[in-house]
Amino acid sequence: MSAPGIPYHRTITVGEFVSDYWPKIEDICDQIYRNSSPGQLAFEPSYSLVYKCVCSQHQKRLLDNLMRVTLDYTQIVVAELEATNNDLEFLNLFANKLNKFLSAAEALSAVFHYLDRFYKNRSRTACKDIHTELLSVYRNSVHFRYSQRTIPLLEQAVASPFTLPPESLSCLARNLHIMDPSLVASHPGTFSSFVPPQSDSSSVFDLPSFVHDASEMPRLGVMDQDVFRGLKRSYDNDE
């Protein structure tokens, strides 16, 4: 089993995965989520690390660890939101964190593409795609936790022009729709201006077109699809 342009040499032991490979991958995940030093990331070496781990049958460890890192990140987001009492500051922070997460989820989906491919080739029912799994963690940990506060604040912002900049308001509404498409039906007056009508068959796990649309929107100063453009190599390919 090989991927174009990525030579594979030998099996990685569990010990090597734990002590050498996963720490590098975890650091990549942390950098993407925190967006602290995106210029130090490099897509091809990152993809190569994941590829080699999958070839050595560490796919479950990869998936479990990725979900754990994602859950840990959502707890950081929750702590920041909990510390914000002012409604407008909360709404701005919530919008920024959600937009940043969606961008990070796209980047991680690219890094873990070969893991995604492995599960899809083995069984279409064994695992949803990586992007959907990432969104599910954020949805359950953050979105549902704050929806009863966020939606009324969004409705107030829609009713009071320039409470938020128009592009920020549009981005937030569409990102919330990615998290929960049912919001269009439950709050049509709020979302109808920002989200094009969809058929009733749309579901929370059927979002590729919505995610693509969101990736084209203004990024409010957070990581976007350029995260992997012009990035220098920082991790040497291991043997």
Short mmCIF file of the C-alpha atoms (twelve columns), coordinates in Angstrom:
data_MODEL
# 
_entry.id   MODEL 
# 
loop_
_atom_site.group_PDB 
_atom_site.id 
_atom_site.type_symbol 
_atom_site.label_atom_id 
_atom_site.label_alt_id 
_atom_site.label_comp_id 
_atom_site.label_asym_id 
_atom_site.label_seq_id 
_atom_site.Cartn_x 
_atom_site.Cartn_y 
_atom_site.Cartn_z 
_atom_site.pdbx_PDB_model_num 
ATOM 1   C CA . MET A 1   0.000   0.000  0.000  1 
ATOM 2   C CA . SER A 2   1.539   3.293  -1.066 1 
ATOM 3   C CA . ALA A 3   0.591   6.885  -1.765 1 
ATOM 4   C CA . PRO A 4   1.885   8.853  -4.772 1 
ATOM 5   C CA . GLY A 5   5.151   10.552 -3.999 1 
ATOM 6   C CA . ILE A 6   5.412   9.132  -0.465 1 
ATOM 7   C CA . PRO A 7   7.749   6.146  -0.159 1 
ATOM 8   C CA . TYR A 8   7.006   3.707  2.615  1 
ATOM 9   C CA . HIS A 9   9.785   1.599  4.130  1 
ATOM 10  C CA . ARG A 10  8.888   -0.364 7.235  1 
ATOM 11  C CA . THR A 11  6.313   -1.073 9.893  1 
ATOM 12  C CA . ILE A 12  6.084   1.384  12.784 1 
ATOM 13  C CA . THR A 13  5.856   -0.315 16.161 1 
ATOM 14  C CA . VAL A 14  3.382   0.759  18.838 1 
ATOM 15  C CA . GLY A 15  6.264   2.134  20.863 1 
ATOM 16  C CA . GLU A 16  7.496   4.222  17.935 1 
ATOM 17  C CA . PHE A 17  3.997   5.485  17.276 1 
ATOM 18  C CA . VAL A 18  3.607   6.592  20.896 1 
ATOM 19  C CA . SER A 19  7.066   8.069  21.408 1 
ATOM 20  C CA . ASP A 20  7.953   9.468  17.985 1 
ATOM 21  C CA . TYR A 21  5.162   9.686  15.420 1 
ATOM 22  C CA . TRP A 22  2.141   10.732 17.448 1 
ATOM 23  C CA . PRO A 23  3.913   13.574 19.305 1 
ATOM 24  C CA . LYS A 24  4.770   15.137 15.931 1 
ATOM 25  C CA . ILE A 25  1.216   14.695 14.655 1 
ATOM 26  C CA . GLU A 26  -0.223  16.029 17.907 1 
ATOM 27  C CA . ASP A 27  1.966   19.112 17.615 1 
ATOM 28  C CA . ILE A 28  0.602   19.678 14.102 1 
ATOM 29  C CA . CYS A 29  -2.968  19.370 15.417 1 
ATOM 30  C CA . ASP A 30  -2.253  21.818 18.236 1 
ATOM 31  C CA . GLN A 31  -0.716  24.342 15.863 1 
ATOM 32  C CA . ILE A 32  -3.684  24.124 13.510 1 
ATOM 33  C CA . TYR A 33  -6.216  24.524 16.313 1 
ATOM 34  C CA . ARG A 34  -4.367  27.292 18.073 1 
ATOM 35  C CA . ASN A 35  -3.041  28.832 14.845 1 
ATOM 36  C CA . SER A 36  -0.022  29.978 16.822 1 
ATOM 37  C CA . SER A 37  2.659   29.421 14.186 1 
ATOM 38  C CA . PRO A 38  1.030   28.311 10.915 1 
ATOM 39  C CA . GLY A 39  4.173   29.227 8.991  1 
ATOM 40  C CA . GLN A 40  5.998   26.375 10.733 1 
ATOM 41  C CA . LEU A 41  3.619   23.776 9.332  1 
ATOM 42  C CA . ALA A 42  4.233   21.795 6.185  1 
ATOM 43  C CA . PHE A 43  1.475   19.801 4.545  1 
ATOM 44  C CA . GLU A 44  3.430   17.066 2.775  1 
ATOM 45  C CA . PRO A 45  5.487   15.923 5.808  1 
ATOM 46  C CA . SER A 46  2.324   16.097 7.935  1 
ATOM 47  C CA . TYR A 47  0.402   13.944 5.479  1 
ATOM 48  C CA . SER A 48  3.377   11.569 5.276  1 
ATOM 49  C CA . LEU A 49  3.381   10.978 9.023  1 
ATOM 50  C CA . VAL A 50  -0.307  10.034 8.974  1 
ATOM 51  C CA . TYR A 51  0.143   7.883  5.877  1 
ATOM 52  C CA . LYS A 52  2.950   5.841  7.442  1 
ATOM 53  C CA . CYS A 53  0.953   5.312  10.632 1 
ATOM 54  C CA . VAL A 54  -2.068  4.080  8.687  1 
ATOM 55  C CA . CYS A 55  0.133   1.706  6.683  1 
ATOM 56  C CA . SER A 56  1.364   0.296  10.000 1 
ATOM 57  C CA . GLN A 57  -2.184  -0.385 11.227 1 
ATOM 58  C CA . HIS A 58  -2.345  2.489  13.716 1 
ATOM 59  C CA . GLN A 59  -5.502  3.977  12.216 1 
ATOM 60  C CA . LYS A 60  -7.651  3.477  15.337 1 
ATOM 61  C CA . ARG A 61  -4.994  5.088  17.530 1 
ATOM 62  C CA . LEU A 62  -4.803  7.998  15.106 1 
ATOM 63  C CA . LEU A 63  -8.557  8.522  15.077 1 
ATOM 64  C CA . ASP A 64  -8.947  8.157  18.838 1 
ATOM 65  C CA . ASN A 65  -6.072  10.552 19.494 1 
ATOM 66  C CA . LEU A 66  -7.366  13.098 16.996 1 
ATOM 67  C CA . MET A 67  -10.786 13.075 18.653 1 
ATOM 68  C CA . ARG A 68  -9.150  13.470 22.068 1 
ATOM 69  C CA . VAL A 69  -7.080  16.445 20.908 1 
ATOM 70  C CA . THR A 70  -10.209 17.976 19.410 1 
ATOM 71  C CA . LEU A 71  -12.195 17.459 22.611 1 
ATOM 72  C CA . ASP A 72  -9.368  19.035 24.617 1 
ATOM 73  C CA . TYR A 73  -9.444  22.047 22.305 1 
ATOM 74  C CA . THR A 74  -13.206 22.460 22.694 1 
ATOM 75  C CA . GLN A 75  -12.754 22.572 26.473 1 
ATOM 76  C CA . ILE A 76  -10.380 25.507 26.022 1 
ATOM 77  C CA . VAL A 77  -13.028 27.228 23.894 1 
ATOM 78  C CA . VAL A 78  -15.670 26.554 26.549 1 
ATOM 79  C CA . ALA A 79  -13.467 28.022 29.273 1 
ATOM 80  C CA . GLU A 80  -12.969 31.223 27.269 1 
ATOM 81  C CA . LEU A 81  -16.679 31.531 26.553 1 
ATOM 82  C CA . GLU A 82  -17.576 30.910 30.190 1 
ATOM 83  C CA . ALA A 83  -15.309 33.781 31.203 1 
ATOM 84  C CA . THR A 84  -17.146 36.228 28.910 1 
ATOM 85  C CA . ASN A 85  -20.160 37.936 30.500 1 
ATOM 86  C CA . ASN A 86  -20.862 40.814 28.104 1 
ATOM 87  C CA . ASP A 87  -23.319 39.652 25.451 1 
ATOM 88  C CA . LEU A 88  -21.723 41.410 22.501 1 
ATOM 89  C CA . GLU A 89  -18.245 40.243 23.497 1 
ATOM 90  C CA . PHE A 90  -19.612 36.727 23.910 1 
ATOM 91  C CA . LEU A 91  -21.231 36.746 20.470 1 
ATOM 92  C CA . ASN A 92  -18.057 38.054 18.842 1 
ATOM 93  C CA . LEU A 93  -15.920 35.471 20.626 1 
ATOM 94  C CA . PHE A 94  -18.343 32.663 19.817 1 
ATOM 95  C CA . ALA A 95  -18.343 33.670 16.143 1 
ATOM 96  C CA . ASN A 96  -14.558 33.898 16.036 1 
ATOM 97  C CA . LYS A 97  -14.052 30.523 17.713 1 
ATOM 98  C CA . LEU A 98  -16.589 28.773 15.498 1 
ATOM 99  C CA . ASN A 99  -15.104 30.215 12.329 1 
ATOM 100 C CA . LYS A 100 -11.599 29.312 13.426 1 
ATOM 101 C CA . PHE A 101 -12.668 25.766 14.256 1 
ATOM 102 C CA . LEU A 102 -14.331 25.221 10.878 1 
ATOM 103 C CA . SER A 103 -11.187 26.402 9.126  1 
ATOM 104 C CA . ALA A 104 -9.037  24.167 11.328 1 
ATOM 105 C CA . ALA A 105 -11.316 21.195 10.649 1 
ATOM 106 C CA . GLU A 106 -10.765 21.637 6.916  1 
ATOM 107 C CA . ALA A 107 -7.000  21.757 7.415  1 
ATOM 108 C CA . LEU A 108 -7.008  18.659 9.630  1 
ATOM 109 C CA . SER A 109 -9.204  16.821 7.138  1 
ATOM 110 C CA . ALA A 110 -6.476  17.389 4.565  1 
ATOM 111 C CA . VAL A 111 -3.710  16.231 6.913  1 
ATOM 112 C CA . PHE A 112 -5.685  13.092 7.841  1 
ATOM 113 C CA . HIS A 113 -6.930  12.437 4.320  1 
ATOM 114 C CA . TYR A 114 -5.281  9.024  4.091  1 
ATOM 115 C CA . LEU A 115 -6.895  7.925  7.366  1 
ATOM 116 C CA . ASP A 116 -10.229 9.096  5.983  1 
ATOM 117 C CA . ARG A 117 -9.570  7.147  2.797  1 
ATOM 118 C CA . PHE A 118 -8.699  4.007  4.755  1 
ATOM 119 C CA . TYR A 119 -12.010 3.982  6.630  1 
ATOM 120 C CA . LYS A 120 -14.060 4.760  3.549  1 
ATOM 121 C CA . ASN A 121 -12.377 1.952  1.601  1 
ATOM 122 C CA . ARG A 122 -12.883 -0.562 4.399  1 
ATOM 123 C CA . SER A 123 -16.488 0.203  5.265  1 
ATOM 124 C CA . ARG A 124 -18.866 3.044  4.582  1 
ATOM 125 C CA . THR A 125 -20.582 2.389  7.897  1 
ATOM 126 C CA . ALA A 126 -17.547 1.911  10.154 1 
ATOM 127 C CA . CYS A 127 -16.736 5.591  10.413 1 
ATOM 128 C CA . LYS A 128 -18.084 8.851  9.116  1 
ATOM 129 C CA . ASP A 129 -15.603 11.046 7.314  1 
ATOM 130 C CA . ILE A 130 -12.998 12.785 9.462  1 
ATOM 131 C CA . HIS A 131 -14.463 16.236 8.840  1 
ATOM 132 C CA . THR A 132 -17.893 15.121 10.038 1 
ATOM 133 C CA . GLU A 133 -16.372 13.527 13.132 1 
ATOM 134 C CA . LEU A 134 -14.535 16.736 13.995 1 
ATOM 135 C CA . LEU A 135 -17.687 18.812 13.582 1 
ATOM 136 C CA . SER A 136 -19.591 16.368 15.764 1 
ATOM 137 C CA . VAL A 137 -17.159 16.873 18.649 1 
ATOM 138 C CA . TYR A 138 -17.481 20.660 18.438 1 
ATOM 139 C CA . ARG A 139 -21.233 20.485 17.988 1 
ATOM 140 C CA . ASN A 140 -21.745 18.377 21.097 1 
ATOM 141 C CA . SER A 141 -19.188 20.171 23.260 1 
ATOM 142 C CA . VAL A 142 -19.709 23.805 22.278 1 
ATOM 143 C CA . HIS A 143 -22.593 24.470 19.894 1 
ATOM 144 C CA . PHE A 144 -25.368 22.692 21.783 1 
ATOM 145 C CA . ARG A 145 -24.021 23.978 25.084 1 
ATOM 146 C CA . TYR A 146 -24.442 27.628 24.039 1 
ATOM 147 C CA . SER A 147 -27.184 27.546 21.413 1 
ATOM 148 C CA . GLN A 148 -29.844 28.878 23.821 1 
ATOM 149 C CA . ARG A 149 -27.682 31.931 24.427 1 
ATOM 150 C CA . THR A 150 -26.236 32.348 20.946 1 
ATOM 151 C CA . ILE A 151 -29.415 32.183 18.847 1 
ATOM 152 C CA . PRO A 152 -31.281 34.960 20.738 1 
ATOM 153 C CA . LEU A 153 -28.172 37.153 20.533 1 
ATOM 154 C CA . LEU A 154 -27.950 36.483 16.813 1 
ATOM 155 C CA . GLU A 155 -31.633 37.380 16.416 1 
ATOM 156 C CA . GLN A 156 -31.025 40.646 18.261 1 
ATOM 157 C CA . ALA A 157 -28.049 41.405 16.033 1 
ATOM 158 C CA . VAL A 158 -30.120 40.751 12.902 1 
ATOM 159 C CA . ALA A 159 -32.840 43.087 14.205 1 
ATOM 160 C CA . SER A 160 -30.309 45.805 15.096 1 
ATOM 161 C CA . PRO A 161 -28.165 46.626 12.039 1 
ATOM 162 C CA . PHE A 162 -24.426 47.034 12.600 1 
ATOM 163 C CA . THR A 163 -24.442 45.408 16.021 1 
ATOM 164 C CA . LEU A 164 -21.977 43.202 14.176 1 
ATOM 165 C CA . PRO A 165 -20.383 44.040 10.813 1 
ATOM 166 C CA . PRO A 166 -22.625 42.636 8.042  1 
ATOM 167 C CA . GLU A 167 -19.971 40.219 6.786  1 
ATOM 168 C CA . SER A 168 -19.388 38.926 10.318 1 
ATOM 169 C CA . LEU A 169 -23.112 38.469 10.890 1 
ATOM 170 C CA . SER A 170 -23.495 36.585 7.612  1 
ATOM 171 C CA . CYS A 171 -20.507 34.388 8.383  1 
ATOM 172 C CA . LEU A 172 -21.826 33.528 11.846 1 
ATOM 173 C CA . ALA A 173 -25.290 32.640 10.555 1 
ATOM 174 C CA . ARG A 174 -23.925 30.378 7.857  1 
ATOM 175 C CA . ASN A 175 -21.448 28.729 10.204 1 
ATOM 176 C CA . LEU A 176 -24.234 28.051 12.700 1 
ATOM 177 C CA . HIS A 177 -26.174 26.474 9.860  1 
ATOM 178 C CA . ILE A 178 -23.218 24.171 9.204  1 
ATOM 179 C CA . MET A 179 -23.352 23.112 12.838 1 
ATOM 180 C CA . ASP A 180 -27.113 22.611 12.797 1 
ATOM 181 C CA . PRO A 181 -29.059 22.821 9.491  1 
ATOM 182 C CA . SER A 182 -32.352 22.529 11.386 1 
ATOM 183 C CA . LEU A 183 -31.916 26.137 12.524 1 
ATOM 184 C CA . VAL A 184 -33.275 27.333 9.175  1 
ATOM 185 C CA . ALA A 185 -36.598 25.638 9.882  1 
ATOM 186 C CA . SER A 186 -36.757 26.577 13.562 1 
ATOM 187 C CA . HIS A 187 -35.643 30.212 13.037 1 
ATOM 188 C CA . PRO A 188 -36.541 31.060 9.424  1 
ATOM 189 C CA . GLY A 189 -36.709 34.800 9.980  1 
ATOM 190 C CA . THR A 190 -33.131 34.866 11.235 1 
ATOM 191 C CA . PHE A 191 -31.437 32.507 8.808  1 
ATOM 192 C CA . SER A 192 -33.401 32.921 5.575  1 
ATOM 193 C CA . SER A 193 -31.432 36.013 4.575  1 
ATOM 194 C CA . PHE A 194 -28.088 34.244 4.940  1 
ATOM 195 C CA . VAL A 195 -28.675 30.608 3.990  1 
ATOM 196 C CA . PRO A 196 -30.083 29.547 0.608  1 
ATOM 197 C CA . PRO A 197 -33.098 27.213 0.762  1 
ATOM 198 C CA . GLN A 198 -32.213 23.529 0.996  1 
ATOM 199 C CA . SER A 199 -34.279 20.417 0.403  1 
ATOM 200 C CA . ASP A 200 -35.825 18.676 3.397  1 
ATOM 201 C CA . SER A 201 -33.454 15.749 2.828  1 
ATOM 202 C CA . SER A 202 -30.444 17.745 4.008  1 
ATOM 203 C CA . SER A 203 -28.962 16.425 7.218  1 
ATOM 204 C CA . VAL A 204 -26.286 17.351 9.684  1 
ATOM 205 C CA . PHE A 205 -24.014 14.737 8.088  1 
ATOM 206 C CA . ASP A 206 -24.588 15.962 4.523  1 
ATOM 207 C CA . LEU A 207 -22.636 19.202 4.508  1 
ATOM 208 C CA . PRO A 208 -19.839 19.276 1.905  1 
ATOM 209 C CA . SER A 209 -21.387 22.086 -0.119 1 
ATOM 210 C CA . PHE A 210 -22.113 24.143 3.003  1 
ATOM 211 C CA . VAL A 211 -18.569 23.665 4.262  1 
ATOM 212 C CA . HIS A 212 -17.196 24.763 0.897  1 
ATOM 213 C CA . ASP A 213 -19.380 27.861 0.977  1 
ATOM 214 C CA . ALA A 214 -18.171 28.699 4.475  1 
ATOM 215 C CA . SER A 215 -14.554 28.334 3.380  1 
ATOM 216 C CA . GLU A 216 -15.101 31.057 0.802  1 
ATOM 217 C CA . MET A 217 -16.470 33.569 3.307  1 
ATOM 218 C CA . PRO A 218 -14.471 36.264 5.088  1 
ATOM 219 C CA . ARG A 219 -12.353 34.681 7.799  1 
ATOM 220 C CA . LEU A 220 -12.632 37.426 10.447 1 
ATOM 221 C CA . GLY A 221 -8.880  37.390 10.847 1 
ATOM 222 C CA . VAL A 222 -8.527  33.673 11.581 1 
ATOM 223 C CA . MET A 223 -6.903  30.818 9.708  1 
ATOM 224 C CA . ASP A 224 -8.241  30.159 6.211  1 
ATOM 225 C CA . GLN A 225 -7.427  27.903 3.308  1 
ATOM 226 C CA . ASP A 226 -4.122  29.712 2.794  1 
ATOM 227 C CA . VAL A 227 -2.881  27.884 5.863  1 
ATOM 228 C CA . PHE A 228 -1.234  25.318 3.608  1 
ATOM 229 C CA . ARG A 229 -0.095  27.705 0.867  1 
ATOM 230 C CA . GLY A 230 3.497   28.747 0.920  1 
ATOM 231 C CA . LEU A 231 4.208   26.847 4.089  1 
ATOM 232 C CA . LYS A 232 7.828   25.899 4.642  1 
ATOM 233 C CA . ARG A 233 8.901   22.400 5.505  1 
ATOM 234 C CA . SER A 234 9.524   22.001 9.213  1 
ATOM 235 C CA . TYR A 235 9.349   18.275 9.774  1 
ATOM 236 C CA . ASP A 236 11.900  16.082 8.025  1 
ATOM 237 C CA . ASN A 237 10.508  12.887 6.578  1 
ATOM 238 C CA . ASP A 238 11.511  10.097 8.884  1 
ATOM 239 C CA . GLU A 239 13.133  7.105  7.334  1 
# 
